[in-house]
Amino acid sequence: MSPIPVIIDTDTAQDDCVTILLGLLDPRADLRAITMVAGNVGFDQQVANAHLTLNVAGRLGQVPVHVGCRAPILREWESAEDVHGDGSGGLSMDLTDASNAEEHAVNALLRLTAEAPGELSIVAIGPLTNIATAVVMDRTFASRVKSLYVMGGSNNGRGNITPSAEFNFYVDPEAAQVVLDAGFPQLTIIPWAPLTLRDATFARPEYERLYAPGTPLARFFRRMCDATIDYDESVGVEGSTHPDSLTLATLLHPELVQDSAPYRVDVDTVSPLTRGMSSMAWAKFGRTPNATVVERVDRSGFYALLASLLATPTEPSRPVAGLG
Ligand code: BDR
Ligand code: CA
């Protein structure tokens, strides 16, 4: 099976970093570009985190990093430093010459999909601002994307930033709705709850085993995820959360998906109380589906994938202060 050409659209912090590592090191992935969107932490910090991740994998400068939309379409940007800290565990590196591609992320999405219509997949693991902007700029964009995998929403379940809303859909709900209405030929959604809370959240002993190999990647993983697991445990989420890396994993390893179903998914853009809440209508309601929602994955298979990723020996391209 030849590697899957993929673009990762990301608000790089914590599990976004793990996702980039998977995109770089999984033999089933051919990571063509990283596109940056406003989400988890300060914009420039996110960009630094993306370069840091490339660096720890020994791939600094080898995948273009395109800077994208620096704010949601209509809303004030609300980030999540309270959850992630700086998203990289305070690690730093010399960023001299770790330059961003000149082309804006949205233009890169439009160009790359025009150069290879029907061939590229996009894994969107932040707010959907870049993807929605590409949809609006070029109404043929969606039809050129082979498959779009989105981490966002909850399957009529709990949110994480409000009782009813998951962070990515909450930050830019209008963008999420534009994407849901855009007619992507294959749109797959990985919802926060109940899926990732059950199948992509690893309790502290499992988490500790993931970084036990002590490789540069494992040490990086620990630094990135420690702040987030501390936060999550303090709010009743019992473990380290990996919704973004699960999203890429389901594209690369579809055999991990045990249950999925067609749904009509919409996002609340009206009520302040339920801003960003996703309504996921299953077959009973007779509405035309616009997405496949993943409902259950092979939890131990996903865990084994992360374990093998983090045990991979790499030589960072440059020294990383604090990595040990
Ligand atoms: C999503 O929000 C972010 O904090 C994570 O990276 C993930 O994409 C989970 O709600
Ligand atoms: Ca993310």
PDB file of C-alpha atoms and ligand atoms in Angstrom, residues 11 16 40 125-126 168 244, ligand 2:
ATOM      1  CA  ASP A  11      -3.251  24.486  16.247  1.00  0.00           C
ATOM      2  CA  ASP A  16      -1.351  18.105  17.762  1.00  0.00           C
ATOM      3  CA  ASN A  40      -4.919  26.116  21.388  1.00  0.00           C
ATOM      4  CA  ILE A 125      -7.299  19.010  14.170  1.00  0.00           C
ATOM      5  CA  GLY A 126      -7.936  22.616  15.154  1.00  0.00           C
ATOM      6  CA  ASN A 168     -12.500  23.168  17.996  1.00  0.00           C
ATOM      7  CA  ASP A 244      -6.012  14.573  17.291  1.00  0.00           C
TER       8      ASP A 244
HETATM    9 CA    CA B   2      -5.857  20.412  18.104  1.00  0.00          CA
END
